[in-house]
């Protein structure tokens, strides 16, 4: 049916690429383009012969709009799936505009020199994308991504009004290292060392990093400590879910992770301010990334499960209602299927689904959109089909 250009070839992209190759009738051709072409070539060699999808590889610096435009013009894809880093979102969107090509990503733009992610930079493209007749689908990973689809599904099928959403992201996996991050260490550490915040009664309430802690008993995992974080889908869901009074996001962290993180922070290793070292400028956090295990290498050694989902409270037919929808994903099962751990898997599968729905026109409308602004049903069906089945609980334990 079509052609997809995938930018980036890290942990998440590797899963999305495997999944595209399982769906050759939709992804007839894929172009793998990244900063380090050898990673694209290695994946192509691994997958060729196992799929009918035709695979091409290219080197690209996605920070450079002209290079991206030239690449898009060379292959003329139906959609560009951005699985590089949040820093590249705007340059890739610019190239999509210049070539009138649809755009999908999994993380919102973040300026490299300020640890702050916000949708305002990408939402500013709404009119331009609309006028160009092309669609940008933002945040088609798990969180953001599936959490937005779960919210749209709850809104459509279960509530007249949703008042409270708690998003719970639990990684019950164990990789055996004292400290490693499950996706890009730089992006991950910037996220968790920032102040937390939640949305309540029309305004943001800010907290200190890790200030709010709760314990929750997760299906498939067991009891875990979780901490309130700021997270990007809070911003779009606050706009798109009618009647919403409060949205919070919690993520689980083990004690060893927190101790190592605190120590790194205390000695300045998580700073993004450049320092002089042996006659050159280095960013401490980028140096830390270089010495930490590559998240893409965690697959073989990670055991256990993830459980990510949303608890909704609201009203239906004049009565109070609660509803929990979540996915449980097994690290080793993912590794056996696509050679990656569950964090990359739970992001790469929805990225493929988003690109598929935009490419086949199911979710395509001109403009810049977050996932919850589309009909959730085709996405929900695809989650069951492509490896992320969901569970429902109509009487969940609530988070106080
Ligand atoms: N929504 C969600 O649920 C969710 C969850 C996890 C991650 N994410 C997002 O998913 C994205 C990928 O994460 P990941 O863990 O796969 O990261 P990763 O393993 O570090 O992979 C990033 C890839 O992008 C490439 N890249 C970086 N800068 C580039 C540039 N200027 N031009 C071309 N390619 C470039 C890297 O190339 P090299 O190989 O040369 O380094 C690497 O292949 C990130 O944006 C992350 O925030 C979203």
Short mmCIF file of C-alpha atoms and ligand atoms in Angstrom, two decimals, residues 8-13 34-36 39 60-63 83-86 88 106-107 141-144 183-184 187 347, ligand 1:
data_model
loop_
_atom_site.label_atom_id
_atom_site.label_comp_id
_atom_site.label_asym_id
_atom_site.label_seq_id
_atom_site.Cartn_x
_atom_site.Cartn_y
_atom_site.Cartn_z
CA UNK A 8 16.46 7.22 13.72
CA UNK A 9 17.61 3.66 14.26
CA UNK A 10 17.79 3.24 18.05
CA UNK A 11 15.83 1.10 20.50
CA UNK A 12 12.33 2.34 19.62
CA UNK A 13 12.95 2.50 15.87
CA UNK A 34 19.76 7.75 10.68
CA UNK A 35 22.91 9.54 11.78
CA UNK A 36 24.83 6.24 11.95
CA UNK A 39 22.85 0.57 12.38
CA UNK A 60 20.99 11.64 7.35
CA UNK A 61 21.54 14.44 9.82
CA UNK A 62 17.96 15.21 10.77
CA UNK A 63 19.03 18.50 12.38
CA UNK A 83 12.02 8.03 15.85
CA UNK A 84 15.15 10.11 16.34
CA UNK A 85 15.26 12.39 19.39
CA UNK A 86 12.86 15.18 20.42
CA UNK A 88 14.86 16.81 15.69
CA UNK A 106 6.48 9.80 19.70
CA UNK A 107 7.90 12.65 21.79
CA UNK A 141 4.23 6.05 21.49
CA UNK A 142 2.85 4.54 24.71
CA UNK A 143 3.00 7.53 27.02
CA UNK A 144 2.31 9.82 25.27
CA UNK A 183 15.31 4.53 26.74
CA UNK A 184 17.71 7.22 25.64
CA UNK A 187 16.14 12.24 27.43
CA UNK A 347 6.75 2.58 22.17
N1 LIG B 1 6.07 8.10 23.79
C1 LIG B 1 6.74 7.16 24.43
O1 LIG B 1 6.13 6.31 25.08
C2 LIG B 1 8.22 7.09 24.35
C3 LIG B 1 8.91 6.17 25.16
C4 LIG B 1 10.29 6.03 25.00
C5 LIG B 1 10.97 6.82 24.07
N2 LIG B 1 10.27 7.74 23.32
C6 LIG B 1 10.96 8.58 22.31
O2 LIG B 1 11.40 7.74 21.26
C7 LIG B 1 12.51 8.37 20.61
C8 LIG B 1 13.61 7.35 20.38
O3 LIG B 1 14.06 6.85 21.63
P1 LIG B 1 15.17 5.68 21.70
O4 LIG B 1 15.17 5.17 23.08
O5 LIG B 1 14.98 4.77 20.54
O6 LIG B 1 16.50 6.56 21.49
P2 LIG B 1 17.92 6.05 20.92
O7 LIG B 1 18.06 4.58 21.14
O8 LIG B 1 18.92 6.99 21.47
O9 LIG B 1 17.77 6.28 19.35
C9 LIG B 1 17.75 7.55 18.77
C10 LIG B 1 18.16 7.39 17.31
O10 LIG B 1 18.09 8.68 16.68
C11 LIG B 1 19.29 8.88 15.96
N3 LIG B 1 19.62 10.31 15.87
C12 LIG B 1 19.92 11.16 16.89
N4 LIG B 1 20.17 12.38 16.40
C13 LIG B 1 20.01 12.29 15.05
C14 LIG B 1 20.14 13.23 13.99
N5 LIG B 1 20.49 14.50 14.20
N6 LIG B 1 19.91 12.80 12.72
C15 LIG B 1 19.57 11.51 12.49
N7 LIG B 1 19.42 10.58 13.45
C16 LIG B 1 19.65 10.97 14.72
C17 LIG B 1 20.36 8.16 16.76
O11 LIG B 1 21.47 7.97 15.94
P3 LIG B 1 22.86 7.34 16.52
O12 LIG B 1 22.68 5.88 16.37
O13 LIG B 1 23.93 7.91 15.62
O14 LIG B 1 23.00 7.80 17.94
C18 LIG B 1 19.60 6.88 17.14
O15 LIG B 1 19.61 5.94 16.09
C19 LIG B 1 12.92 9.54 21.52
O16 LIG B 1 12.40 10.73 20.97
C20 LIG B 1 12.23 9.22 22.82
O17 LIG B 1 11.94 10.39 23.57
C21 LIG B 1 8.93 7.87 23.43
#
